[in-house]
Coordinates of C-alpha atoms and ligand atoms in Angstrom, one line a residue:
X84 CA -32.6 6.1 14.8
X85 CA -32.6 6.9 18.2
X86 CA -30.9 10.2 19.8
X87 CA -28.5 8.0 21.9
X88 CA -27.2 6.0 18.9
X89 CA -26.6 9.5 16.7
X90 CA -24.4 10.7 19.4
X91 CA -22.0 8.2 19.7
X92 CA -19.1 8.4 18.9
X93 CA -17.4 6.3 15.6
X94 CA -14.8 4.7 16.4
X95 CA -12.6 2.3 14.3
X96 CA -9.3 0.8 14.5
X97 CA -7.0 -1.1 12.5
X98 CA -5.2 -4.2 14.3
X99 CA -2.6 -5.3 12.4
X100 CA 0.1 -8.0 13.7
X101 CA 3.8 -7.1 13.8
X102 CA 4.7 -10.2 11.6
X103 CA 6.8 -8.3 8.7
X104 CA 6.0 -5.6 6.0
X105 CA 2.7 -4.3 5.8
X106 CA 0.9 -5.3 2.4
X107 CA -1.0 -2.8 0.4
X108 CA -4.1 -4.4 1.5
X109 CA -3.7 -3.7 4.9
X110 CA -2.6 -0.6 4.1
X111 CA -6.1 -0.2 2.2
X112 CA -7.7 -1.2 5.2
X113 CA -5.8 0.9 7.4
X114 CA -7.3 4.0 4.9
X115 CA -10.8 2.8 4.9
X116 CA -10.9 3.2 8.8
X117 CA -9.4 6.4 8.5
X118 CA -12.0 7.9 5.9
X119 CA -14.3 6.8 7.2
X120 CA -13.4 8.0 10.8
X121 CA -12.5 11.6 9.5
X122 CA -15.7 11.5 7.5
X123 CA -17.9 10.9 10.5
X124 CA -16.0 13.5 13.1
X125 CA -14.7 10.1 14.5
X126 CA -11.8 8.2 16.1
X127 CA -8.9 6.4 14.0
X128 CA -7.0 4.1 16.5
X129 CA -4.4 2.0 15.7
X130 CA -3.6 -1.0 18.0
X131 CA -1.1 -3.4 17.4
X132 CA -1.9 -7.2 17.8
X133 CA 1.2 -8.8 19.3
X134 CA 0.0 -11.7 21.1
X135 CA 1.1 -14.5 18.6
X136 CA 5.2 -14.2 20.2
X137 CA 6.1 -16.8 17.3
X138 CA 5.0 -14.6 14.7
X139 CA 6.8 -11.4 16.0
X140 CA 9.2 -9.3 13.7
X141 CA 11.7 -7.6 14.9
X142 CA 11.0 -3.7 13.3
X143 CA 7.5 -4.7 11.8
X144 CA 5.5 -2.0 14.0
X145 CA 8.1 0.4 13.5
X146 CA 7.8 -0.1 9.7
X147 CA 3.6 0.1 10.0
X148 CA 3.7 3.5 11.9
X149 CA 6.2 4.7 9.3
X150 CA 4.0 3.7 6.8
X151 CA 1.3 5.2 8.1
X152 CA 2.8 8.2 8.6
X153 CA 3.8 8.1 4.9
X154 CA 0.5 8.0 3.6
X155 CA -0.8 10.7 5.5
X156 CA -2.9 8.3 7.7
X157 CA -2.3 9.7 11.1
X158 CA -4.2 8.0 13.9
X159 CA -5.7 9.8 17.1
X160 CA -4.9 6.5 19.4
X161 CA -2.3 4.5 19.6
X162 CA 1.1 3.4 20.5
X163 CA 3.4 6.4 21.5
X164 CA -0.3 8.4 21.4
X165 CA -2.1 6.8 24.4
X166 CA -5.8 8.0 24.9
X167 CA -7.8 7.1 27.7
X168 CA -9.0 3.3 26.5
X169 CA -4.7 2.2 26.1
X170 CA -2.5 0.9 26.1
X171 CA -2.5 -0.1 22.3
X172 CA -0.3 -3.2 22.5
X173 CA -2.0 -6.0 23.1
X174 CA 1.2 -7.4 25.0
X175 CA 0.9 -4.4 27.3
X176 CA -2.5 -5.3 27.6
X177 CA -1.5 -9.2 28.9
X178 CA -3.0 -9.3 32.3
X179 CA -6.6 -7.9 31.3
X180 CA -7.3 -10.9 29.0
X181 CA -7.7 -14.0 32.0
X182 CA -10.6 -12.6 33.5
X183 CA -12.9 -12.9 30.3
X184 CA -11.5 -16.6 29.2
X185 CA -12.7 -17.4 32.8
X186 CA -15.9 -15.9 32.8
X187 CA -16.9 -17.9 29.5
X188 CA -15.5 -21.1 31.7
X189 CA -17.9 -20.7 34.6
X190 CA -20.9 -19.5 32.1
X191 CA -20.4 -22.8 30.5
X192 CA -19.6 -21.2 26.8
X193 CA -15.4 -22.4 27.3
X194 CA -13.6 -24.9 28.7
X195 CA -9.9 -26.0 30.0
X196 CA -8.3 -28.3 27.4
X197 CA -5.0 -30.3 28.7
X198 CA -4.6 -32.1 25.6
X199 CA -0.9 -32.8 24.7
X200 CA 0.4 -31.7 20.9
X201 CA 0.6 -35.9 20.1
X202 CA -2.9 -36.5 21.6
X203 CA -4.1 -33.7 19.2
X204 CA -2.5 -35.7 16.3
X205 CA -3.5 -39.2 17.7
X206 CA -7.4 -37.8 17.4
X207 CA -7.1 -35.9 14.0
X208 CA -5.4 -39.4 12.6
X209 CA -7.9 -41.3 14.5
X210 CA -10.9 -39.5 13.0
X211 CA -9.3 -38.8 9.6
X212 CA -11.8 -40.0 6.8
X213 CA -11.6 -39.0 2.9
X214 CA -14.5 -37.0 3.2
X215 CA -13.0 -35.3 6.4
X216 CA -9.6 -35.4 5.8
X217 CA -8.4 -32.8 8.4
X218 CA -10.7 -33.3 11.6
X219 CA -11.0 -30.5 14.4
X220 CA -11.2 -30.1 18.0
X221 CA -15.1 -29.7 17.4
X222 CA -18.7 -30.5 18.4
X223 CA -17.8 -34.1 16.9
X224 CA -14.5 -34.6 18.6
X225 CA -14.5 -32.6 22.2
X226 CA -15.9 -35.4 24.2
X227 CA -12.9 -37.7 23.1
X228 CA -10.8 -35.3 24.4
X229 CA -8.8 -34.5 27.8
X230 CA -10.6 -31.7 28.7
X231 CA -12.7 -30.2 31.9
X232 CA -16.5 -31.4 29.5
X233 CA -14.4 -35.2 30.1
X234 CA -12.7 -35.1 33.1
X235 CA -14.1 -34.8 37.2
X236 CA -13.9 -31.3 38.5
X237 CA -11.7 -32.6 41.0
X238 CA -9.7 -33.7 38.5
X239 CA -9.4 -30.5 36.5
X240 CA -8.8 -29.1 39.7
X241 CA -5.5 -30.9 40.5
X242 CA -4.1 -30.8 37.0
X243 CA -4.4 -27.1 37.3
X244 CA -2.7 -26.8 40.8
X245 CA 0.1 -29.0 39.4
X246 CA 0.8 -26.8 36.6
X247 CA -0.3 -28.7 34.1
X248 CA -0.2 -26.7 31.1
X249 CA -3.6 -26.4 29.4
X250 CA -6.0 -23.9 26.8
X251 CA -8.9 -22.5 27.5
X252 CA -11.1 -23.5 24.2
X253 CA -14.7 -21.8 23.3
X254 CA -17.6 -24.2 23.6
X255 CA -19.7 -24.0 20.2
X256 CA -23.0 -24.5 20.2
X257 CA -25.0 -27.2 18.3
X258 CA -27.7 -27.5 15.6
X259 CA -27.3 -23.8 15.2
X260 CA -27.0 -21.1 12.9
X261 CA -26.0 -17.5 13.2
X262 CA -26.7 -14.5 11.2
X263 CA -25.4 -11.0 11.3
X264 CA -25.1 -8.4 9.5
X265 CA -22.0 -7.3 7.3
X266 CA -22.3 -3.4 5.8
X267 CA -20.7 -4.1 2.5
X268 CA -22.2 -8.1 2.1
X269 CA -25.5 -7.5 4.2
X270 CA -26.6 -10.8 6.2
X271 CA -24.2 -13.6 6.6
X272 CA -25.2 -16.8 8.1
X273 CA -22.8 -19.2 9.2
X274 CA -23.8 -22.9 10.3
X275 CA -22.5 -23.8 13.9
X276 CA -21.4 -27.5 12.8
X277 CA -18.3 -25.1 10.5
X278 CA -17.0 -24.1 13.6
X279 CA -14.4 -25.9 15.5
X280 CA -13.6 -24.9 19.2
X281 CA -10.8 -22.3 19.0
X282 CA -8.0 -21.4 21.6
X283 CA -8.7 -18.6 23.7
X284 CA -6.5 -18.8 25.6
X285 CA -2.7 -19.5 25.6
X286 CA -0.5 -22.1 27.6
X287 CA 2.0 -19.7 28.0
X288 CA -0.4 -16.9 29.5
X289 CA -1.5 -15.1 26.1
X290 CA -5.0 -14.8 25.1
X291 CA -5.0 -16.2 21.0
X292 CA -6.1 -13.1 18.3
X293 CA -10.1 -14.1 18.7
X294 CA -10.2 -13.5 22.4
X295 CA -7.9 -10.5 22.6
X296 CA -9.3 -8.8 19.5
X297 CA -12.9 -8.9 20.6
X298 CA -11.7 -7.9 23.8
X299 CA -9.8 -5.1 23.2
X300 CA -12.7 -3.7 20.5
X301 CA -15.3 -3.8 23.6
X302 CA -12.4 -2.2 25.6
X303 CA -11.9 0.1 23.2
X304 CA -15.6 1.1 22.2
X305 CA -14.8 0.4 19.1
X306 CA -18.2 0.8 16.8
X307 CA -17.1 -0.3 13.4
X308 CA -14.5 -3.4 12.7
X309 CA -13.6 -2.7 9.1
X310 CA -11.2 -5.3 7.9
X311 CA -9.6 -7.3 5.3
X312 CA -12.1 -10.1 4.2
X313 CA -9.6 -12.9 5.0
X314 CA -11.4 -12.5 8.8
X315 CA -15.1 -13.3 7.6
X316 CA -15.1 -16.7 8.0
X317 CA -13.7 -15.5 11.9
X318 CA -16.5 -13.4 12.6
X319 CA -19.4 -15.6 13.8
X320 CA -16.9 -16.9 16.5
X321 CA -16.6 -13.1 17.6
X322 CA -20.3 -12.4 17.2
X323 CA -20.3 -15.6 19.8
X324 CA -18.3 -14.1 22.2
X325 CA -20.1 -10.5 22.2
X326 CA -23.1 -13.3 23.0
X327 CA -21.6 -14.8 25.7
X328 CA -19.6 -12.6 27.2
X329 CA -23.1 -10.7 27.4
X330 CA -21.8 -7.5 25.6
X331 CA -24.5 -8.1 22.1
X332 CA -25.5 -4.4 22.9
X333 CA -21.6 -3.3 22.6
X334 CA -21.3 -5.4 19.3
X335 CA -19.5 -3.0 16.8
X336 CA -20.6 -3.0 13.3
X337 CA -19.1 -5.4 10.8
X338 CA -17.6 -4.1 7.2
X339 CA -15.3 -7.0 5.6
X340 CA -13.4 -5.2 2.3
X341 CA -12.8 -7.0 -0.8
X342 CA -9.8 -8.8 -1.5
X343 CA -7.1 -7.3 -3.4
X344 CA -6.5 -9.3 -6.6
X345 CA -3.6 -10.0 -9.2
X346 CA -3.4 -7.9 -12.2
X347 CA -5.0 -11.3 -14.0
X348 CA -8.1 -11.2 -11.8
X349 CA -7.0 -15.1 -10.4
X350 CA -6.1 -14.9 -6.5
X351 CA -4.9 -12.7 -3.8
X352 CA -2.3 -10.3 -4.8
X353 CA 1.0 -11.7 -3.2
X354 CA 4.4 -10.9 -2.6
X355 CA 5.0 -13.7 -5.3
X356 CA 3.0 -11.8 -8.0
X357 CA 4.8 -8.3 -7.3
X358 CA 8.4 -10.0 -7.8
X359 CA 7.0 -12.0 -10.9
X360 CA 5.2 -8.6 -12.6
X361 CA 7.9 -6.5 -11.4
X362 CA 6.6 -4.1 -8.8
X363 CA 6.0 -3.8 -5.3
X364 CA 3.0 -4.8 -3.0
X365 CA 4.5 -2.7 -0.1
X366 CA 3.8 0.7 0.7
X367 CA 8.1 1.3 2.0
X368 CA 11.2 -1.0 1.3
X369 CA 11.4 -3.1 3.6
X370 CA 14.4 -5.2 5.5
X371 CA 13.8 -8.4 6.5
X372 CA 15.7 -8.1 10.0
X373 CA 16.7 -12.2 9.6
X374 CA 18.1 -12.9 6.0
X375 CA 19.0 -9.1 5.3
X376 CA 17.1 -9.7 1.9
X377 CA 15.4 -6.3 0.1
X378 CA 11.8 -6.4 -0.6
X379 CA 10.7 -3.0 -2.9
X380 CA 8.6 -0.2 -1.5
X381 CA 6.2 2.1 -3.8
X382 CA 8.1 4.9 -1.9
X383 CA 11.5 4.5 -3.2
X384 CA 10.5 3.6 -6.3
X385 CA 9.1 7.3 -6.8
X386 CA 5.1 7.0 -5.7
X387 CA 4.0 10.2 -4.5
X388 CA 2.1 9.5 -1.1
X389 CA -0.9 11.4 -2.5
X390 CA -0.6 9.3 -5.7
X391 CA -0.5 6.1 -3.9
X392 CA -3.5 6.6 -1.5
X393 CA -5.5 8.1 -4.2
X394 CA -5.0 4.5 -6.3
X395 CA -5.2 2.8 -3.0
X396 CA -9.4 4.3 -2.5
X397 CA -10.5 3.2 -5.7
X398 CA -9.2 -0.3 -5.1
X399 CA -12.6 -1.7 -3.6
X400 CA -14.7 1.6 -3.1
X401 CA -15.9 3.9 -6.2
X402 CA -17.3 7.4 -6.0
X403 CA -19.9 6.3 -8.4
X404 CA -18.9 9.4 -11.0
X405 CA -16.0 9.2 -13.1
X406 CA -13.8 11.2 -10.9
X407 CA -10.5 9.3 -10.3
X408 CA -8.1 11.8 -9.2
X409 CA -9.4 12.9 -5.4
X410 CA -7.2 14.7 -2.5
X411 CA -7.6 13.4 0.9
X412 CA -9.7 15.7 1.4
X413 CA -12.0 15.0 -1.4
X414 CA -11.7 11.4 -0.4
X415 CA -12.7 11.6 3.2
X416 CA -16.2 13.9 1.9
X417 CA -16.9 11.0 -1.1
X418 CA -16.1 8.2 0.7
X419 CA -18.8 5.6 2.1
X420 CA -18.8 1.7 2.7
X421 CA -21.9 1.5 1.1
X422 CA -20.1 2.1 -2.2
X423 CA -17.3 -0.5 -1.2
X424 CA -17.2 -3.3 -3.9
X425 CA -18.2 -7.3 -3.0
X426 CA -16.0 -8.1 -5.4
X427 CA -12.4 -8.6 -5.1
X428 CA -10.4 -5.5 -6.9
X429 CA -8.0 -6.1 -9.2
X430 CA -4.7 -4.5 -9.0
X431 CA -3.6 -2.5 -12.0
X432 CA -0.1 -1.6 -11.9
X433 CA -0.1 0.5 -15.3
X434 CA -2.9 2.7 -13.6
X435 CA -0.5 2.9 -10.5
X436 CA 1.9 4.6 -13.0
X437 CA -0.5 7.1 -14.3
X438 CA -2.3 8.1 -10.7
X439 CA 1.9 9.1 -10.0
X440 CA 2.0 11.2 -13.6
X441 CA -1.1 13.2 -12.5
X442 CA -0.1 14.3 -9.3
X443 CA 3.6 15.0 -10.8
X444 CA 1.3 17.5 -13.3
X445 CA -0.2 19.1 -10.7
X446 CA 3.1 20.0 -8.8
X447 CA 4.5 23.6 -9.2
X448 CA 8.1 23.4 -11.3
X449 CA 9.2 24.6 -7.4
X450 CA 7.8 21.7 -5.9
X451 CA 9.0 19.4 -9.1
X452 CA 12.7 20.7 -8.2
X453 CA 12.2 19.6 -4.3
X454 CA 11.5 16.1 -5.1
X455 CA 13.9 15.9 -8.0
X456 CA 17.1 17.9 -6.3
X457 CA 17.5 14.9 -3.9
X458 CA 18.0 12.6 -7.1
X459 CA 20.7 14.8 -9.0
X460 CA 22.6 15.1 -5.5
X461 CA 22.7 11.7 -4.8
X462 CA 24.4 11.9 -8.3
X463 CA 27.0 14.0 -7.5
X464 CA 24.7 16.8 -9.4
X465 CA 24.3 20.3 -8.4
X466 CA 22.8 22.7 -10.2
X467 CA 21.0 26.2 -9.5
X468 CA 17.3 25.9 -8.2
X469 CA 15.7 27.7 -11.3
X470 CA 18.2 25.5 -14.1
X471 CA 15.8 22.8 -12.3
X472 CA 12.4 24.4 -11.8
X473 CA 12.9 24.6 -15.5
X474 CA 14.0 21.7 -16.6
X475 CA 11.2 19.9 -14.7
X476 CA 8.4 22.0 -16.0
X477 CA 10.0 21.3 -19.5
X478 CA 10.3 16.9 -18.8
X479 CA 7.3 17.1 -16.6
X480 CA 4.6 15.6 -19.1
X481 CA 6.9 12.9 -20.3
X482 CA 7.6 11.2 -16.7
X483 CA 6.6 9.0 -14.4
X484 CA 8.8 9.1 -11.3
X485 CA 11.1 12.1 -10.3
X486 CA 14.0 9.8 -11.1
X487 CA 13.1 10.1 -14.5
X488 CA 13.6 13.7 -15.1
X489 CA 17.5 12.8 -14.5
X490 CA 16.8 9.8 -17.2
X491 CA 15.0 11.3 -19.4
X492 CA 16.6 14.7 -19.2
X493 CA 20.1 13.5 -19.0
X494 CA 21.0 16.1 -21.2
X495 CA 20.1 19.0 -19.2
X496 CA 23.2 17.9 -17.4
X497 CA 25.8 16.5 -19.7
X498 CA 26.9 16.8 -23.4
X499 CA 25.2 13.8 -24.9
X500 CA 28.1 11.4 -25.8
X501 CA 26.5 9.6 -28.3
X502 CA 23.5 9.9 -30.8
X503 CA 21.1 8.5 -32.7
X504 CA 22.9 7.1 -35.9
X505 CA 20.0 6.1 -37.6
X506 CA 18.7 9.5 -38.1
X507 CA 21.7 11.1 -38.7
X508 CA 22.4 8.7 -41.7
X509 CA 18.6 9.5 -42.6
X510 CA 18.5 13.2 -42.4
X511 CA 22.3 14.2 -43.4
X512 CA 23.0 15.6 -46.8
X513 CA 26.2 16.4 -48.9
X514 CA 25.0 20.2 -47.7
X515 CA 24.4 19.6 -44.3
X516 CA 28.1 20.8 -42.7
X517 CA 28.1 24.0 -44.0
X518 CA 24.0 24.5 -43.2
X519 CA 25.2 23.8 -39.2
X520 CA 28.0 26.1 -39.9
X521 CA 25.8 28.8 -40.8
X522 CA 23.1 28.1 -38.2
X523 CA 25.9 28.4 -35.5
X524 CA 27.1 31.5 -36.9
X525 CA 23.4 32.7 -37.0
X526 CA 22.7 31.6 -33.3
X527 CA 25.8 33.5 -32.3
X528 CA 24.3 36.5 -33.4
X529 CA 21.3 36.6 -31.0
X530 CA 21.8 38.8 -28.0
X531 CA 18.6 37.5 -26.7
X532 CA 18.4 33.4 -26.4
X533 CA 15.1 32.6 -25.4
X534 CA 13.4 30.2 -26.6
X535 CA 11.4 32.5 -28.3
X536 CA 13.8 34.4 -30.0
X537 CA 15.8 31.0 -30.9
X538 CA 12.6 30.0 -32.6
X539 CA 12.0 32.8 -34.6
X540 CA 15.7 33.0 -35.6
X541 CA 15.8 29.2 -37.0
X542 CA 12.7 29.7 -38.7
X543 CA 14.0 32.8 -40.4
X544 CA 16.9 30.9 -41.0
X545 CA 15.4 28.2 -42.5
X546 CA 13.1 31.0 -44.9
X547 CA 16.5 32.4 -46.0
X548 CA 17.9 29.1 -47.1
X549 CA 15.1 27.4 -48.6
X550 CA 15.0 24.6 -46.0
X551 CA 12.4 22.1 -44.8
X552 CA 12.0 22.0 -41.3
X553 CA 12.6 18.1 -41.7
X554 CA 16.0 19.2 -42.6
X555 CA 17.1 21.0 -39.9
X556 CA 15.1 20.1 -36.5
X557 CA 15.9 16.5 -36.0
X558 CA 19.7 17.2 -36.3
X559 CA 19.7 20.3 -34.2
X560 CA 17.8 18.2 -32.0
X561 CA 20.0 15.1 -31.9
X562 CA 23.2 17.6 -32.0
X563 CA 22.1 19.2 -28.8
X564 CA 20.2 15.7 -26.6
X565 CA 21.5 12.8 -28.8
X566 CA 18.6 11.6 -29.1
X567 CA 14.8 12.1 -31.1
X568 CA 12.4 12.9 -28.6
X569 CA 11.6 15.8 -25.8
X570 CA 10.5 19.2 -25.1
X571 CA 10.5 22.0 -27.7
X572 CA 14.0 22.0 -29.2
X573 CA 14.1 25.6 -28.8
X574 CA 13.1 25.5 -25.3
X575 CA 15.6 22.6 -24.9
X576 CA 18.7 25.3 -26.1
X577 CA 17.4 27.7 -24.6
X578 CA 17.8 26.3 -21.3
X579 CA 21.2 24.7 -21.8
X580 CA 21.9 28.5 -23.2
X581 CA 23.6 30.3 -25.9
X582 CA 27.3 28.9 -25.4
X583 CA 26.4 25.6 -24.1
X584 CA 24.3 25.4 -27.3
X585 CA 26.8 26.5 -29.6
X586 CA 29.4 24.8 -28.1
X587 CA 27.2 21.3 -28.4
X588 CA 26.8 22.0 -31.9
X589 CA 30.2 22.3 -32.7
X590 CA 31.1 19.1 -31.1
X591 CA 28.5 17.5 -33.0
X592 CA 29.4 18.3 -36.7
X593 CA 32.9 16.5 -36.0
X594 CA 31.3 13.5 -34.1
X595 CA 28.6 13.0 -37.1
X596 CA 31.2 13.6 -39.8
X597 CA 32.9 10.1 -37.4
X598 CA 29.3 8.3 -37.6
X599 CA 28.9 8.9 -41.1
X600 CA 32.5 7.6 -41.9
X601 CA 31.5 4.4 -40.5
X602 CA 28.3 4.2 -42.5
Ligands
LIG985 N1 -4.6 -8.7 13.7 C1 -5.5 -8.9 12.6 C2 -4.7 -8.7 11.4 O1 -3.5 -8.8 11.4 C3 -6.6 -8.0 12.7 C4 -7.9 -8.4 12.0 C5 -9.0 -7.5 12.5 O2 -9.0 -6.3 12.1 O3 -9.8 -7.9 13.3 O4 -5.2 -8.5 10.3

């Protein structure tokens, strides 16, 4: 490695279109660049590909920044953050893009196409076969065409002066092939007779994503193009134009990222699957500005950030250990694309789900009560900051999305209003009113109502009388949540406290004596 090359600078971008929500795979690819950026002391742009104006959505850059932003994945170019290689929209960008078509015109590698849309259709009907049953502007078709390889230069010439609207198409070579080198595949080699002549250039003045997006990564110095692998089959057409626009010694490195798969290993992971499955390939909710229509975001439904990148790395890349959990930190040291999978990475939503527990684990009961306070306001609950520390430090282990802890601890906040029958009509005895009626009695006694001190009281209790824990635990239990399961009873009451606890107990005895009357 010479000194020059270890100098330079890494930089990567990712280049997604505006065209609606971004999908977690584009998300992944967004954090790929970014570790590997931050790994190598380099530069993380983000540049936004608008030159398709058909394809535009209203709010969709908005919505990738935001998402960005939520993840952590902050860029150090971009829109809004201009360096010196900007702007970052590629429709900012518009008027740089004419020069290069026409330098690959008068090298001979392009060429002005005035072709209208029904003479494009007479020729792919005209040349339609079985074996070739959708026929391109090729190698094969090109000197059938209207274009400036067919017609005079004079010709061209006028048509251009009388605004005749035309493309500027890339000339492929023949009998060719082309190799280069991909850092998570190693050598690909494309045959030259697969590729048809692509736009360019636009009619209406815009340069199409091949042009602009090698463009703009020369521009931009970029080093590495790390991208989704949808763009493989693109990329000997770009290797081309590093070629022949003479810039092979600017050609960045390639790294094309596995797919992201359904949960049943068979096909790109799609909005289609999320809706079917029930969860959401979208790192935010988004709006569609059109049809108002809701699409879910891992955000709202109660992803941590940290959670969802953390799942996000392992989708495609390993640390080859069995660490799973990894801060972003951790993630930038251990990450490389030579441990990026070929393979495409299936998407496990149940493993989603338990990236979210651990982080929730690892959160302080203070932090817990931040993220779960905005949930029991929006439902008209208020309670005192350390009623909730505790409560979440209590639920914590049982949950999967702050959302739960109001679910799952609903009775931290209201009397349960009804229980679970079943047990009662299992565990109640003949005896059992005037057991309770002690027990309260006893419970009123204690000056002290820690959980502790609750504990030790029952249990004494339960010595005294001669009764089985069996007897006594599930009732209190249901008699103070209504239901089977939680936390340490005695932790439970002693969080609701002494006269809540009493009080519930009460309430209880007459409601069971109801549920058994029914029996
Ligand atoms: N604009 C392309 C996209 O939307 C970028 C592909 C690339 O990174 O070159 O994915």
């Amino acid at each position: 490695m010479n000194f020059i090359h270890k100098m330079k600078t890494i930089r990567v971008r990712f280049a997604p279109s505006p065209t609606g929500p971004l999908h977690i795979g584009g998300v992944r690819t967004a954090l790929y660049n970014y570790l590997y950026a931050r790994k190598n002391k380099g530069v993380f742009i983000l540049r936004i590909e608008d030159t398709d104006q058909n394809r535009y959505v209203q709010g969709a850059e908005d919505y990738i920044i935001r998402s960005l932003q939520w993840c952590g994945l902050d860029f150090d170019e971009g829109p809004g953050r201009e360096g010196h290689l900007g702007p970052y929209r590629q429709s900012e960008r518009k008027a740089l893009y004419r020069q290069y078509a026409e330098q690959l015109v008068q090298s001979g590698h392009a060429y002005y196409a005035f072709d209208t849309p029904e003479e494009l259709e007479a020729m792919r009907q005209r040349l339609k076969t079985p074996e070739n049953p959708s026929p391109q502007y090729d190698m094969k078709s090109r000197m059938g065409m209207t274009n400036s390889l067919t017609l005079r230069a004079t010709e061209v010439d006028a048509r251009i002066r009388a605004g005749e609207p035309y493309v500027i198409r890339i000339k492929i070579p023949e009998h060719f092939t082309l190799t280069f080198g991909d850092l998570i595949r190693g050598d690909v080699t494309f045959d030259s007779s697969v590729l048809d002549d692509k736009v360019l250039f636009k009619s209406d003045g815009m340069p199409t994503y091949h042009l602009a997006n090698v463009v703009d990564d020369y521009l931009m110095q970029v080093t590495h193009v790390i991208r989704g692998e949808e763009w493989l089959p693109s990329t000997p057409l770009h290797v081309l134009l590093y070629q022949f626009l003479g810039w092979q010694q600017a050609m960045p490195q390639f790294a094309h990222l596995p797919l992201i798969l359904r949960p049943d290993g068979h096909g790109k992971l799609s909005k289609r699957d999320g809706d079917r499955l029930g969860f959401p390939v979208y790192p935010l909710e988004w709006t569609d500005p059109v049809s108002g229509e809701k699409a879910a975001g891992f955000r709202e439904l109660g992803f941590l950030p940290e959670a969802f990148v953390n799942m996000l790395a392992l989708l495609g890349w390993n640390p080859g250990t069995d660490q799973e959990i990894f801060t972003m930190d951790e993630l930038i040291r251990a990450f490389s694309l030579e441990r990026v999978g070929k393979s495409g990475a299936r998407f496990d939503f149940e493993k989603a789900r338990w990236f979210n527990q651990q982080y929730l684990r690892k959160k302080s009961p203070a932090e817990l009560a931040a993220l779960v306070s905005p949930v029991l306001e929006s439902n008209g609950i208020f309670r005192e900051q350390s009623y909730v520390e505790q409560l979440c430090a209590l639920l914590v282990d049982r949950i999967t999305f702050p959302q739960d802890f109001l679910i799952e601890g609903r009775y931290f906040f209201f009397a349960p209003e009804t229980y679970d029958e079943k047990t009662i009509r299992k565990r109640w005895k003949p005896e059992s009113a005037t057991i309770f009626e002690r027990l309260i009695h006893t419970l009123n006694g204690l000056e002290d109502f820690s959980a502790a001190t609750v504990e030790s009281a029952v249990h004494q209790f339960m010595e005294a009388n001669k009764l089985r824990p069996g007897e006594v635990l599930p009732l209190l239990r249901i008699m103070l949540t209504g239901v089977t399961h939680g936390p340490a009873v005695f932790a439970i009451a002693a969080l609701l406290g002494k006269q809540e606890t009493l009080e519930r107990m009460k309430n209880a005895l007459t409601k069971f004596a109801r549920v058994l009357s029914n029996a």
